[in-house]
PDB file of C-alpha atoms in Angstrom:
ATOM      1  CA  MET F   1     -76.663  72.546   0.448  1.00  0.00           C
ATOM      2  CA  CYS F   2     -76.723  71.222   3.620  1.00  0.00           C
ATOM      3  CA  ASP F   3     -77.384  67.600   1.547  1.00  0.00           C
ATOM      4  CA  GLU F   4     -74.525  68.604  -0.654  1.00  0.00           C
ATOM      5  CA  LEU F   5     -72.432  68.972   2.603  1.00  0.00           C
ATOM      6  CA  GLN F   6     -73.825  65.914   4.678  1.00  0.00           C
ATOM      7  CA  LYS F   7     -73.051  64.160   1.012  1.00  0.00           C
ATOM      8  CA  LEU F   8     -69.192  65.295   0.719  1.00  0.00           C
ATOM      9  CA  LEU F   9     -68.883  64.611   4.475  1.00  0.00           C
ATOM     10  CA  ALA F  10     -70.115  60.913   3.559  1.00  0.00           C
ATOM     11  CA  GLU F  11     -67.860  60.272   1.023  1.00  0.00           C
ATOM     12  CA  LYS F  12     -65.165  62.086   2.773  1.00  0.00           C
ATOM     13  CA  TRP F  13     -65.814  59.756   5.805  1.00  0.00           C
ATOM     14  CA  GLN F  14     -65.948  56.919   3.246  1.00  0.00           C
ATOM     15  CA  ASP F  15     -62.933  57.974   1.659  1.00  0.00           C
ATOM     16  CA  ARG F  16     -61.281  58.482   5.294  1.00  0.00           C
ATOM     17  CA  VAL F  17     -62.573  54.697   6.344  1.00  0.00           C
ATOM     18  CA  ALA F  18     -61.344  53.113   3.043  1.00  0.00           C
ATOM     19  CA  PHE F  19     -57.960  55.136   3.406  1.00  0.00           C
ATOM     20  CA  GLU F  20     -57.923  53.898   7.217  1.00  0.00           C
ATOM     21  CA  LYS F  21     -58.670  50.049   5.982  1.00  0.00           C
ATOM     22  CA  GLN F  22     -55.414  50.890   3.705  1.00  0.00           C
ATOM     23  CA  ALA F  23     -53.585  52.182   6.123  1.00  0.00           C
ATOM     24  CA  SER F  24     -54.356  48.811   8.282  1.00  0.00           C
ATOM     25  CA  GLU F  25     -53.494  46.748   5.284  1.00  0.00           C
ATOM     26  CA  HIS F  26     -50.564  48.446   5.035  1.00  0.00           C
ATOM     27  CA  ASP F  27     -49.265  48.348   8.388  1.00  0.00           C
ATOM     28  CA  LYS F  28     -49.933  44.400   7.970  1.00  0.00           C
ATOM     29  CA  ASP F  29     -48.467  43.901   5.100  1.00  0.00           C
ATOM     30  CA  LYS F  30     -45.175  46.051   6.274  1.00  0.00           C
ATOM     31  CA  GLU F  31     -45.335  44.255   9.493  1.00  0.00           C
ATOM     32  CA  ALA F  32     -45.473  40.615   6.997  1.00  0.00           C
ATOM     33  CA  ILE F  33     -42.280  41.944   5.211  1.00  0.00           C
ATOM     34  CA  ILE F  34     -40.534  42.581   7.971  1.00  0.00           C
ATOM     35  CA  LYS F  35     -41.439  39.203   9.468  1.00  0.00           C
ATOM     36  CA  LEU F  36     -40.241  38.211   6.160  1.00  0.00           C
ATOM     37  CA  GLU F  37     -37.024  40.329   6.034  1.00  0.00           C
ATOM     38  CA  ALA F  38     -36.379  38.681   9.629  1.00  0.00           C
ATOM     39  CA  GLU F  39     -37.019  35.269   8.277  1.00  0.00           C
ATOM     40  CA  TYR F  40     -34.671  35.996   5.590  1.00  0.00           C
ATOM     41  CA  ASN F  41     -31.727  37.306   7.323  1.00  0.00           C
ATOM     42  CA  SER F  42     -32.044  34.451   9.385  1.00  0.00           C
ATOM     43  CA  LEU F  43     -31.890  32.241   6.789  1.00  0.00           C
ATOM     44  CA  LYS F  44     -28.994  34.070   5.387  1.00  0.00           C
ATOM     45  CA  LYS F  45     -26.985  33.810   8.413  1.00  0.00           C
ATOM     46  CA  LYS F  46     -27.792  30.235   8.926  1.00  0.00           C
ATOM     47  CA  ALA F  47     -26.673  29.622   4.946  1.00  0.00           C
ATOM     48  CA  GLU F  48     -23.337  31.665   5.527  1.00  0.00           C
ATOM     49  CA  ASP F  49     -22.834  29.650   8.998  1.00  0.00           C
ATOM     50  CA  ASP F  50     -23.651  26.282   7.120  1.00  0.00           C
ATOM     51  CA  SER F  51     -21.234  27.494   4.300  1.00  0.00           C
ATOM     52  CA  LYS F  52     -18.452  28.445   6.783  1.00  0.00           C
ATOM     53  CA  ALA F  53     -19.007  25.449   8.322  1.00  0.00           C
ATOM     54  CA  THR F  54     -18.899  23.267   4.814  1.00  0.00           C
ATOM     55  CA  GLU F  55     -15.619  24.737   4.130  1.00  0.00           C
ATOM     56  CA  GLU F  56     -13.921  24.162   7.566  1.00  0.00           C
ATOM     57  CA  THR F  57     -15.228  20.273   7.206  1.00  0.00           C
ATOM     58  CA  TYR F  58     -13.657  20.469   3.310  1.00  0.00           C
ATOM     59  CA  GLU F  59     -10.585  21.960   4.451  1.00  0.00           C
ATOM     60  CA  LYS F  60     -10.116  19.128   7.561  1.00  0.00           C
ATOM     61  CA  LEU F  61     -11.297  16.489   5.444  1.00  0.00           C
ATOM     62  CA  SER F  62      -8.657  17.794   2.553  1.00  0.00           C
ATOM     63  CA  ASN F  63      -6.001  17.756   5.113  1.00  0.00           C
ATOM     64  CA  GLU F  64      -6.893  14.512   6.255  1.00  0.00           C
ATOM     65  CA  LEU F  65      -7.020  13.209   2.961  1.00  0.00           C
ATOM     66  CA  GLN F  66      -3.442  14.519   2.125  1.00  0.00           C
ATOM     67  CA  GLU F  67      -2.166  13.157   5.515  1.00  0.00           C
ATOM     68  CA  LEU F  68      -3.605   9.359   4.339  1.00  0.00           C
ATOM     69  CA  ARG F  69      -1.916   9.982   1.058  1.00  0.00           C
ATOM     70  CA  ASP F  70       1.295  10.881   2.091  1.00  0.00           C
ATOM     71  CA  GLU F  71       1.089   8.198   4.671  1.00  0.00           C
ATOM     72  CA  TYR F  72      -0.056   5.754   1.676  1.00  0.00           C
ATOM     73  CA  ASP F  73       2.976   6.628  -0.301  1.00  0.00           C
ATOM     74  CA  GLU F  74       5.092   6.195   2.951  1.00  0.00           C
ATOM     75  CA  LEU F  75       3.976   2.505   3.271  1.00  0.00           C
ATOM     76  CA  SER F  76       4.084   1.781  -0.527  1.00  0.00           C
ATOM     77  CA  ASN F  77       7.729   2.929  -0.613  1.00  0.00           C
ATOM     78  CA  ALA F  78       8.628   0.677   2.317  1.00  0.00           C
ATOM     79  CA  LEU F  79       6.701  -2.030   0.325  1.00  0.00           C
ATOM     80  CA  ASN F  80       8.739  -1.774  -2.357  1.00  0.00           C
ATOM     81  CA  GLU F  81      11.815  -1.286  -0.548  1.00  0.00           C
ATOM     82  CA  CYS F  82      10.958  -4.641   1.265  1.00  0.00           C
ATOM     83  CA  ASP F  83      10.040  -6.501  -2.318  1.00  0.00           C
ATOM     84  CA  LYS F  84      13.679  -5.160  -3.118  1.00  0.00           C
ATOM     85  CA  LYS F  85      15.125  -6.904  -0.420  1.00  0.00           C
ATOM     86  CA  LYS F  86      12.954  -9.862  -0.610  1.00  0.00           C
ATOM     87  CA  VAL F  87      13.905 -10.431  -4.288  1.00  0.00           C
ATOM     88  CA  LYS F  88      17.769  -9.665  -3.303  1.00  0.00           C
ATOM     89  CA  SER F  89      17.389 -12.213  -0.418  1.00  0.00           C
ATOM     90  CA  GLU F  90      16.099 -15.131  -3.080  1.00  0.00           C
ATOM     91  CA  ASN F  91      18.504 -14.260  -5.424  1.00  0.00           C
ATOM     92  CA  LYS F  92      21.468 -14.510  -2.647  1.00  0.00           C
ATOM     93  CA  LEU F  93      19.281 -17.858  -1.445  1.00  0.00           C
ATOM     94  CA  LYS F  94      19.163 -19.286  -4.770  1.00  0.00           C
ATOM     95  CA  ALA F  95      23.089 -18.674  -5.527  1.00  0.00           C
ATOM     96  CA  GLU F  96      23.612 -20.240  -2.174  1.00  0.00           C
ATOM     97  CA  ILE F  97      21.523 -23.160  -3.008  1.00  0.00           C
ATOM     98  CA  ASN F  98      23.088 -23.283  -6.496  1.00  0.00           C
ATOM     99  CA  ASP F  99      26.690 -23.368  -4.963  1.00  0.00           C
ATOM    100  CA  HIS F 100      25.782 -26.144  -2.686  1.00  0.00           C
ATOM    101  CA  ASN F 101      24.439 -28.221  -5.228  1.00  0.00           C
ATOM    102  CA  LYS F 102      27.672 -27.316  -6.816  1.00  0.00           C
ATOM    103  CA  LEU F 103      29.434 -28.358  -4.032  1.00  0.00           C
ATOM    104  CA  ARG F 104      27.460 -31.163  -3.388  1.00  0.00           C
ATOM    105  CA  GLU F 105      28.105 -32.598  -7.255  1.00  0.00           C
ATOM    106  CA  ASP F 106      32.116 -31.713  -6.525  1.00  0.00           C
ATOM    107  CA  TYR F 107      32.009 -33.828  -3.217  1.00  0.00           C
ATOM    108  CA  GLU F 108      30.041 -36.750  -4.541  1.00  0.00           C
ATOM    109  CA  SER F 109      32.316 -36.579  -7.825  1.00  0.00           C
ATOM    110  CA  LEU F 110      35.624 -36.856  -5.788  1.00  0.00           C
ATOM    111  CA  LYS F 111      34.007 -39.198  -3.227  1.00  0.00           C
ATOM    112  CA  ASN F 112      33.964 -41.395  -6.613  1.00  0.00           C
ATOM    113  CA  GLU F 113      37.329 -40.474  -7.875  1.00  0.00           C
ATOM    114  CA  CYS F 114      38.801 -41.545  -4.091  1.00  0.00           C
ATOM    115  CA  GLU F 115      36.725 -44.659  -4.576  1.00  0.00           C
ATOM    116  CA  LYS F 116      38.492 -45.511  -7.508  1.00  0.00           C
ATOM    117  CA  VAL F 117      41.918 -44.205  -6.685  1.00  0.00           C
ATOM    118  CA  LYS F 118      41.302 -46.416  -3.685  1.00  0.00           C
ATOM    119  CA  GLU F 119      40.392 -49.731  -5.480  1.00  0.00           C
ATOM    120  CA  LEU F 120      43.123 -49.208  -7.985  1.00  0.00           C
ATOM    121  CA  ASN F 121      45.658 -48.836  -5.292  1.00  0.00           C
ATOM    122  CA  GLU F 122      44.027 -51.684  -4.012  1.00  0.00           C
ATOM    123  CA  GLN F 123      44.750 -53.352  -7.222  1.00  0.00           C
ATOM    124  CA  LEU F 124      48.222 -51.845  -7.675  1.00  0.00           C
ATOM    125  CA  GLN F 125      49.016 -53.228  -4.185  1.00  0.00           C
ATOM    126  CA  ALA F 126      47.603 -56.880  -4.961  1.00  0.00           C
ATOM    127  CA  ASN F 127      49.713 -56.178  -8.101  1.00  0.00           C
ATOM    128  CA  GLU F 128      52.555 -55.550  -6.730  1.00  0.00           C
ATOM    129  CA  THR F 129      52.344 -58.259  -3.760  1.00  0.00           C
ATOM    130  CA  GLU F 130      51.850 -60.322  -6.813  1.00  0.00           C
ATOM    131  CA  ALA F 131      55.330 -59.168  -8.684  1.00  0.00           C
ATOM    132  CA  LYS F 132      56.958 -59.530  -5.594  1.00  0.00           C
ATOM    133  CA  ARG F 133      56.104 -63.343  -5.346  1.00  0.00           C
ATOM    134  CA  GLU F 134      56.737 -63.753  -9.080  1.00  0.00           C
ATOM    135  CA  ILE F 135      60.132 -62.143  -8.964  1.00  0.00           C
ATOM    136  CA  GLU F 136      60.770 -63.887  -5.524  1.00  0.00           C
ATOM    137  CA  LYS F 137      60.377 -67.221  -7.218  1.00  0.00           C
ATOM    138  CA  GLU F 138      61.840 -66.098 -10.518  1.00  0.00           C
ATOM    139  CA  VAL F 139      65.245 -65.805  -7.883  1.00  0.00           C
ATOM    140  CA  ASN F 140      64.526 -68.524  -6.388  1.00  0.00           C
ATOM    141  CA  LYS F 141      64.627 -70.370  -9.620  1.00  0.00           C
ATOM    142  CA  ASN F 142      67.573 -68.862 -10.537  1.00  0.00           C
ATOM    143  CA  CYS F 143      69.071 -69.115  -7.249  1.00  0.00           C
ATOM    144  CA  LEU F 144      68.711 -72.929  -7.478  1.00  0.00           C
ATOM    145  CA  LEU F 145      69.936 -72.865 -10.818  1.00  0.00           C
ATOM    146  CA  TYR F 146      73.054 -71.195 -10.371  1.00  0.00           C
ATOM    147  CA  THR F 147      73.673 -73.025  -6.775  1.00  0.00           C
ATOM    148  CA  SER F 148      72.885 -76.145  -7.816  1.00  0.00           C
ATOM    149  CA  PRO F 149      75.672 -78.543  -9.344  1.00  0.00           C
TER     150      PRO F 149
END
């Protein structure tokens, strides 16, 4: 019986050693799980922080983009107004050039007509002078005829 008890004691001792070994491995696994949970929580917090930072950056960039779009719209509208004013000014300038050219043509036409009138006037004066001479000759001739015996 003593052998049986020693045998039983040896089995129990082996069971205890195996149990302690399992407990030790369990403790190591538990420590590894705790470390992994801590690492997981750290990575989760970092991911949340990164996500928050990304959202803030996105919102900031989105606001800046909207400001740039608004500024672009303002500049585009100002450019369109400038283009309208430019076209209006060009049309006004073209009209003024056309008016100037018309006035120049009218001036040249009037100048030519004045030259013709001047020539006609000179010709008329020459004709008038010639006619007066002819009349004087005729009058003198007639006077001689009437005054001579």
